Amino acid sequence: MFTIRQRFALDYNSSGTMDHIVLYCPGAGTIWILKHERTEWVTVYKEPGGGVGGYDLKSTNDLAFAFDYKSSGKMDYIALYKPGTGTFWIIEHDERGDWFPVYKQGDPGSGIGGYDLKSPADRAFAFDYGHSGKCDHIVFYRPGTGTIWIIRRFHHHWKAVYHQGDPGSGIGGYDLASPQDHIFAFDYNSSGRQDYLALYRPGTGTFWILKNEQGFFSPVYRKGDPWLGIGDFNLKSSLDSAFALDYNGTGRMDHLVLYRPGSGAIFIIENRSGKFVPIYQQGAGGNGIGGFDLKSTADVTFAVDPGTRKMTSTMLYHPGTGAVFIVARA
């Protein structure tokens, strides 16, 4: 196995289940796609240095995520982009497993839907803006500038349904004024839809959650800046990270995972009528989770589906050492 640098889950078979994982190494052109079968993970696609679908993955800045391009409820396309260059591609695969682009701009390019992708700080992810159960919109944001756009495809054209900046005033009262800001999609009310935005600022304890009502965003949870974090996890380290997880196996990404690589700290947090409480916790100086100690500052974890048709597990790995764990609730 190559050195893992980036990762995400994918609905490779268009089954409605995110039961494959994509592992890739920006700058090297390397990408693998794996599926869990019985007791092991098997390779369904691998490319040691040529990228995928014509996108070469030769820049260390390259990033990618799964996307519902056809509004089918299936996250079976891959979006790839190169912040700072305007480069943005969306690719799909045929029955033979060959990938090809359905949208491409760059390198260099003009971005997509009016968003220029000209800053190295730009980040993007899929989002259920329309409360449809489909993550068929793309959120772009530029931390430190207040810039955030949400775009979607209308037939053959991409348009913004929300935009701020650059510079801008952020979204829902959250100013996006720090380079440390992060955003991800979250199922706040356990509806089965990732139609809320979770925003946080590591090192300050700041964590917000926003709802969308016909394009108007407002907070349902707002703490900081600064504050004491969420669910007893204080978010006081600049290394802190967070993501959504289907902890109970309900098909709903309605739990939060927060962790601090290098310290052994990781919490899984549940929303109980707007009050967030830890249901698993290992504080600083703790032992990590499932035998993975999280003692390296390079350690990474994210949600995966280990063949259960639900995103109930976390994959943890340490780049450069080959250490990979996938842990699930016992």
Tab-separated table of C-alpha atoms in Angstrom:
chain	number	residue	atom	x	y	z
A	1	MET	CA	0.000	0.000	0.000
A	2	PHE	CA	1.197	3.496	-0.798
A	3	THR	CA	1.468	6.335	1.703
A	4	ILE	CA	-2.055	7.652	2.338
A	5	ARG	CA	-2.335	11.433	2.253
A	6	GLN	CA	-6.050	12.032	1.640
A	7	ARG	CA	-9.232	9.965	1.872
A	8	PHE	CA	-13.030	9.889	1.606
A	9	ALA	CA	-15.925	7.439	1.351
A	10	LEU	CA	-17.633	6.811	-2.014
A	11	ASP	CA	-20.724	5.065	-3.399
A	12	TYR	CA	-18.705	3.391	-6.164
A	13	ASN	CA	-21.414	0.917	-7.213
A	14	SER	CA	-24.253	3.497	-7.187
A	15	SER	CA	-26.033	1.379	-4.583
A	16	GLY	CA	-27.006	4.259	-2.324
A	17	THR	CA	-24.349	3.166	0.159
A	18	MET	CA	-20.968	4.787	0.851
A	19	ASP	CA	-19.279	1.407	1.159
A	20	HIS	CA	-16.029	2.105	-0.708
A	21	ILE	CA	-13.087	4.211	0.410
A	22	VAL	CA	-10.886	6.326	-1.823
A	23	LEU	CA	-7.256	6.737	-0.759
A	24	TYR	CA	-5.036	9.079	-2.726
A	25	CYS	CA	-1.693	10.835	-2.627
A	26	PRO	CA	-1.701	14.351	-4.133
A	27	GLY	CA	1.550	15.144	-5.904
A	28	ALA	CA	2.207	11.510	-6.742
A	29	GLY	CA	-0.783	10.798	-8.996
A	30	THR	CA	-1.614	7.744	-6.882
A	31	ILE	CA	-5.199	6.706	-6.124
A	32	TRP	CA	-6.822	3.475	-4.892
A	33	ILE	CA	-10.472	2.571	-4.353
A	34	LEU	CA	-11.230	-0.225	-1.885
A	35	LYS	CA	-14.322	-2.218	-0.906
A	36	HIS	CA	-14.908	-4.333	2.191
A	37	GLU	CA	-15.707	-7.967	1.432
A	38	ARG	CA	-16.250	-10.406	4.270
A	39	THR	CA	-13.197	-9.899	6.501
A	40	GLU	CA	-10.906	-7.851	4.277
A	41	TRP	CA	-10.677	-4.810	2.042
A	42	VAL	CA	-10.144	-5.524	-1.652
A	43	THR	CA	-9.006	-3.200	-4.442
A	44	VAL	CA	-11.523	-2.285	-7.158
A	45	TYR	CA	-9.391	0.448	-8.739
A	46	LYS	CA	-5.752	1.437	-8.458
A	47	GLU	CA	-3.479	3.809	-10.314
A	48	PRO	CA	0.120	4.112	-9.092
A	49	GLY	CA	0.924	7.439	-10.722
A	50	GLY	CA	-1.426	8.536	-13.496
A	51	GLY	CA	-4.284	10.008	-11.511
A	52	VAL	CA	-7.884	9.202	-12.426
A	53	GLY	CA	-10.246	10.086	-15.277
A	54	GLY	CA	-7.664	12.332	-16.933
A	55	TYR	CA	-7.033	14.305	-13.741
A	56	ASP	CA	-3.349	13.725	-13.017
A	57	LEU	CA	-3.215	14.371	-9.225
A	58	LYS	CA	0.329	15.695	-9.700
A	59	SER	CA	-0.051	18.709	-7.417
A	60	THR	CA	0.355	18.409	-3.654
A	61	ASN	CA	-2.602	20.818	-3.384
A	62	ASP	CA	-5.069	18.494	-5.150
A	63	LEU	CA	-8.209	17.594	-3.181
A	64	ALA	CA	-11.263	15.434	-3.873
A	65	PHE	CA	-14.643	14.420	-2.432
A	66	ALA	CA	-17.690	12.298	-3.304
A	67	PHE	CA	-20.614	14.069	-4.938
A	68	ASP	CA	-24.212	13.405	-6.065
A	69	TYR	CA	-23.905	14.899	-9.557
A	70	LYS	CA	-27.198	13.549	-10.932
A	71	SER	CA	-29.308	14.314	-7.819
A	72	SER	CA	-29.976	10.583	-7.572
A	73	GLY	CA	-29.374	10.250	-3.845
A	74	LYS	CA	-26.125	8.429	-4.637
A	75	MET	CA	-22.674	9.851	-3.943
A	76	ASP	CA	-21.152	8.048	-6.909
A	77	TYR	CA	-19.183	10.799	-8.677
A	78	ILE	CA	-15.803	12.212	-7.658
A	79	ALA	CA	-15.147	15.965	-7.613
A	80	LEU	CA	-11.468	16.972	-7.844
A	81	TYR	CA	-10.041	20.453	-7.499
A	82	LYS	CA	-6.801	22.376	-7.173
A	83	PRO	CA	-7.179	25.436	-4.931
A	84	GLY	CA	-5.403	28.526	-6.200
A	85	THR	CA	-5.668	27.599	-9.885
A	86	GLY	CA	-9.380	27.627	-10.743
A	87	THR	CA	-9.184	23.917	-11.555
A	88	PHE	CA	-12.313	21.833	-10.919
A	89	TRP	CA	-13.305	18.459	-12.399
A	90	ILE	CA	-16.173	16.024	-11.840
A	91	ILE	CA	-15.679	12.448	-13.029
A	92	GLU	CA	-17.747	9.271	-13.310
A	93	HIS	CA	-16.934	5.687	-14.276
A	94	ASP	CA	-18.434	3.251	-16.749
A	95	GLU	CA	-19.259	-0.435	-16.343
A	96	ARG	CA	-15.643	-1.386	-17.016
A	97	GLY	CA	-14.429	0.832	-14.196
A	98	ASP	CA	-12.874	3.454	-16.497
A	99	TRP	CA	-13.223	7.040	-15.247
A	100	PHE	CA	-13.911	10.075	-17.443
A	101	PRO	CA	-14.903	13.736	-16.853
A	102	VAL	CA	-18.431	15.141	-17.038
A	103	TYR	CA	-17.140	18.600	-16.072
A	104	LYS	CA	-13.612	19.984	-16.254
A	105	GLN	CA	-11.944	23.363	-15.854
A	106	GLY	CA	-8.195	23.898	-15.811
A	107	ASP	CA	-5.320	23.781	-15.045
A	108	PRO	CA	-5.589	26.734	-14.894
A	109	GLY	CA	-9.339	27.271	-15.101
A	110	SER	CA	-12.154	29.588	-14.109
A	111	GLY	CA	-13.661	27.412	-11.349
A	112	ILE	CA	-17.342	26.523	-11.430
A	113	GLY	CA	-20.669	28.302	-11.007
A	114	GLY	CA	-18.976	31.695	-10.679
A	115	TYR	CA	-16.650	30.576	-7.897
A	116	ASP	CA	-13.108	31.163	-9.181
A	117	LEU	CA	-11.084	28.811	-6.903
A	118	LYS	CA	-8.182	31.252	-7.096
A	119	SER	CA	-7.055	30.982	-3.472
A	120	PRO	CA	-4.884	28.136	-2.107
A	121	ALA	CA	-7.101	28.291	1.001
A	122	ASP	CA	-10.282	27.301	-0.883
A	123	ARG	CA	-12.131	24.207	0.322
A	124	ALA	CA	-15.231	22.381	-0.956
A	125	PHE	CA	-17.670	19.628	0.033
A	126	ALA	CA	-21.076	18.215	-0.953
A	127	PHE	CA	-24.188	19.467	0.862
A	128	ASP	CA	-27.954	18.851	0.985
A	129	TYR	CA	-29.072	22.463	0.520
A	130	GLY	CA	-32.572	21.534	-0.656
A	131	HIS	CA	-33.487	19.181	2.261
A	132	SER	CA	-34.006	16.467	-0.347
A	133	GLY	CA	-31.795	13.779	1.144
A	134	LYS	CA	-29.386	14.401	-1.752
A	135	CYS	CA	-25.986	16.042	-1.392
A	136	ASP	CA	-26.239	17.598	-4.847
A	137	HIS	CA	-24.985	21.080	-3.987
A	138	ILE	CA	-21.364	22.101	-3.488
A	139	VAL	CA	-20.198	24.419	-0.716
A	140	PHE	CA	-17.051	26.436	-1.412
A	141	TYR	CA	-15.471	28.519	1.310
A	142	ARG	CA	-12.321	30.575	1.791
A	143	PRO	CA	-11.421	30.698	5.491
A	144	GLY	CA	-10.024	33.994	6.694
A	145	THR	CA	-11.988	36.106	4.196
A	146	GLY	CA	-15.678	35.536	5.042
A	147	THR	CA	-16.180	34.012	1.592
A	148	ILE	CA	-18.676	31.185	1.097
A	149	TRP	CA	-20.653	30.080	-1.952
A	150	ILE	CA	-23.172	27.292	-2.457
A	151	ILE	CA	-23.741	26.181	-6.036
A	152	ARG	CA	-25.829	23.588	-7.877
A	153	ARG	CA	-26.350	22.309	-11.392
A	154	PHE	CA	-29.337	23.568	-13.385
A	155	HIS	CA	-29.435	21.381	-16.497
A	156	HIS	CA	-26.058	22.143	-18.115
A	157	HIS	CA	-25.251	25.248	-16.117
A	158	TRP	CA	-23.941	25.819	-12.599
A	159	LYS	CA	-25.301	28.682	-10.537
A	160	ALA	CA	-24.902	30.029	-7.037
A	161	VAL	CA	-27.858	29.731	-4.654
A	162	TYR	CA	-25.878	31.506	-1.916
A	163	HIS	CA	-22.725	33.600	-2.183
A	164	GLN	CA	-20.629	35.888	-0.018
A	165	GLY	CA	-17.284	37.486	-0.842
A	166	ASP	CA	-14.377	37.821	-1.451
A	167	PRO	CA	-14.307	39.406	1.011
A	168	GLY	CA	-17.635	38.544	2.598
A	169	SER	CA	-19.445	38.376	5.892
A	170	GLY	CA	-19.639	34.596	6.190
A	171	ILE	CA	-22.926	32.794	6.726
A	172	GLY	CA	-25.635	32.737	9.390
A	173	GLY	CA	-23.711	35.142	11.616
A	174	TYR	CA	-20.518	33.090	11.492
A	175	ASP	CA	-17.922	35.425	9.995
A	176	LEU	CA	-15.425	32.914	8.539
A	177	ALA	CA	-12.756	35.467	9.389
A	178	SER	CA	-10.120	33.025	10.639
A	179	PRO	CA	-7.808	30.938	8.426
A	180	GLN	CA	-8.458	28.132	10.939
A	181	ASP	CA	-12.184	27.883	10.143
A	182	HIS	CA	-13.629	24.558	8.955
A	183	ILE	CA	-17.115	23.563	7.744
A	184	PHE	CA	-18.852	20.239	7.080
A	185	ALA	CA	-22.376	18.917	6.453
A	186	PHE	CA	-24.273	17.482	9.441
A	187	ASP	CA	-27.630	15.835	10.211
A	188	TYR	CA	-28.520	17.925	13.269
A	189	ASN	CA	-32.117	16.783	13.716
A	190	SER	CA	-31.634	13.073	12.808
A	191	SER	CA	-33.754	13.444	9.671
A	192	GLY	CA	-31.515	11.361	7.428
A	193	ARG	CA	-30.481	14.542	5.601
A	194	GLN	CA	-27.134	16.312	5.873
A	195	ASP	CA	-28.763	19.712	5.515
A	196	TYR	CA	-27.166	21.634	8.396
A	197	LEU	CA	-23.727	23.241	8.378
A	198	ALA	CA	-21.302	22.620	11.250
A	199	LEU	CA	-18.593	25.287	11.580
A	200	TYR	CA	-15.686	25.307	14.008
A	201	ARG	CA	-12.481	27.186	14.771
A	202	PRO	CA	-9.772	24.980	16.330
A	203	GLY	CA	-7.745	26.633	19.060
A	204	THR	CA	-10.590	28.876	20.212
A	205	GLY	CA	-13.318	26.490	21.376
A	206	THR	CA	-15.709	27.929	18.777
A	207	PHE	CA	-18.426	25.661	17.328
A	208	TRP	CA	-21.611	26.648	15.498
A	209	ILE	CA	-24.376	24.737	13.713
A	210	LEU	CA	-26.566	26.480	11.135
A	211	LYS	CA	-29.944	25.582	9.670
A	212	ASN	CA	-31.155	26.623	6.237
A	213	GLU	CA	-34.651	27.992	5.760
A	214	GLN	CA	-35.213	28.817	2.101
A	215	GLY	CA	-31.689	30.138	1.725
A	216	PHE	CA	-31.616	31.990	5.035
A	217	PHE	CA	-29.056	30.493	7.432
A	218	SER	CA	-29.339	30.897	11.194
A	219	PRO	CA	-27.728	29.212	14.212
A	220	VAL	CA	-29.352	26.395	16.161
A	221	TYR	CA	-26.152	26.041	18.182
A	222	ARG	CA	-23.700	28.888	18.667
A	223	LYS	CA	-20.697	28.938	20.982
A	224	GLY	CA	-17.791	31.347	20.686
A	225	ASP	CA	-15.491	32.972	19.571
A	226	PRO	CA	-13.992	32.099	22.015
A	227	TRP	CA	-15.760	29.329	23.905
A	228	LEU	CA	-15.307	25.942	25.586
A	229	GLY	CA	-16.025	23.740	22.581
A	230	ILE	CA	-18.914	21.262	22.372
A	231	GLY	CA	-19.910	18.190	24.365
A	232	ASP	CA	-17.005	18.692	26.827
A	233	PHE	CA	-14.433	18.660	24.009
A	234	ASN	CA	-12.799	22.055	24.411
A	235	LEU	CA	-11.453	22.622	20.852
A	236	LYS	CA	-8.517	24.542	22.317
A	237	SER	CA	-5.844	23.023	20.070
A	238	SER	CA	-5.177	24.157	16.521
A	239	LEU	CA	-4.851	20.442	15.644
A	240	ASP	CA	-8.449	19.618	16.572
A	241	SER	CA	-10.688	18.160	13.857
A	242	ALA	CA	-14.341	17.149	13.610
A	243	PHE	CA	-16.656	15.171	11.321
A	244	ALA	CA	-20.112	13.554	11.279
A	245	LEU	CA	-20.746	9.851	12.035
A	246	ASP	CA	-23.694	7.436	11.970
A	247	TYR	CA	-22.886	6.058	15.427
A	248	ASN	CA	-26.168	4.209	16.032
A	249	GLY	CA	-26.419	2.614	12.585
A	250	THR	CA	-29.667	4.400	11.738
A	251	GLY	CA	-28.537	5.731	8.363
A	252	ARG	CA	-28.283	9.212	9.863
A	253	MET	CA	-25.030	11.151	10.183
A	254	ASP	CA	-26.228	12.684	13.426
A	255	HIS	CA	-23.268	12.232	15.797
A	256	LEU	CA	-20.095	14.291	15.975
A	257	VAL	CA	-16.551	12.981	16.276
A	258	LEU	CA	-13.916	15.392	17.563
A	259	TYR	CA	-10.298	14.372	17.990
A	260	ARG	CA	-6.849	15.795	18.703
A	261	PRO	CA	-4.005	13.957	16.958
A	262	GLY	CA	-0.870	13.668	19.064
A	263	SER	CA	-2.749	13.574	22.361
A	264	GLY	CA	-4.864	10.396	22.284
A	265	ALA	CA	-7.999	12.548	22.660
A	266	ILE	CA	-11.189	11.603	20.832
A	267	PHE	CA	-14.857	12.182	21.691
A	268	ILE	CA	-18.062	10.935	20.087
A	269	ILE	CA	-20.872	13.375	20.842
A	270	GLU	CA	-24.647	12.975	20.689
A	271	ASN	CA	-27.297	15.657	20.245
A	272	ARG	CA	-30.018	15.347	22.873
A	273	SER	CA	-32.602	18.003	22.063
A	274	GLY	CA	-29.958	20.604	21.384
A	275	LYS	CA	-27.696	19.598	24.255
A	276	PHE	CA	-24.521	17.851	23.147
A	277	VAL	CA	-23.156	15.134	25.421
A	278	PRO	CA	-20.206	12.736	25.018
A	279	ILE	CA	-21.062	9.036	24.701
A	280	TYR	CA	-17.424	8.071	24.161
A	281	GLN	CA	-14.546	10.112	25.451
A	282	GLN	CA	-10.797	9.965	25.783
A	283	GLY	CA	-9.277	13.252	26.870
A	284	ALA	CA	-5.796	14.625	26.339
A	285	GLY	CA	-3.366	11.966	27.468
A	286	GLY	CA	-5.969	9.325	26.600
A	287	ASN	CA	-5.676	6.061	24.699
A	288	GLY	CA	-7.431	6.944	21.461
A	289	ILE	CA	-10.041	4.466	20.258
A	290	GLY	CA	-10.210	0.782	19.328
A	291	GLY	CA	-6.500	0.206	19.919
A	292	PHE	CA	-5.362	3.164	17.790
A	293	ASP	CA	-3.610	5.508	20.226
A	294	LEU	CA	-3.791	8.816	18.248
A	295	LYS	CA	-0.384	9.755	19.664
A	296	SER	CA	1.017	11.218	16.443
A	297	THR	CA	0.136	14.716	15.291
A	298	ALA	CA	-0.120	13.257	11.764
A	299	ASP	CA	-2.886	10.797	12.667
A	300	VAL	CA	-6.138	11.076	10.715
A	301	THR	CA	-9.601	9.564	11.150
A	302	PHE	CA	-12.847	9.696	9.148
A	303	ALA	CA	-16.194	7.901	8.811
A	304	VAL	CA	-16.447	4.726	6.694
A	305	ASP	CA	-18.984	2.009	5.907
A	306	PRO	CA	-17.396	-1.397	6.625
A	307	GLY	CA	-19.966	-3.249	4.514
A	308	THR	CA	-22.924	-2.643	6.839
A	309	ARG	CA	-24.671	-0.148	4.496
A	310	LYS	CA	-24.226	2.501	7.190
A	311	MET	CA	-21.396	4.939	8.055
A	312	THR	CA	-20.962	3.464	11.518
A	313	SER	CA	-17.189	3.006	11.699
A	314	THR	CA	-14.099	5.169	11.711
A	315	MET	CA	-10.914	4.548	9.798
A	316	LEU	CA	-7.774	5.773	11.515
A	317	TYR	CA	-4.340	5.872	9.939
A	318	HIS	CA	-0.901	7.313	10.362
A	319	PRO	CA	0.629	8.591	7.104
A	320	GLY	CA	4.052	7.182	6.439
A	321	THR	CA	3.948	4.192	8.781
A	322	GLY	CA	1.330	1.928	7.214
A	323	ALA	CA	-0.698	1.875	10.453
A	324	VAL	CA	-4.390	1.576	9.548
A	325	PHE	CA	-7.265	0.694	11.898
A	326	ILE	CA	-11.011	0.505	11.243
A	327	VAL	CA	-13.015	0.537	14.454
A	328	ALA	CA	-16.707	0.138	15.140
A	329	ARG	CA	-19.004	0.253	18.120
A	330	ALA	CA	-18.920	-3.097	19.927
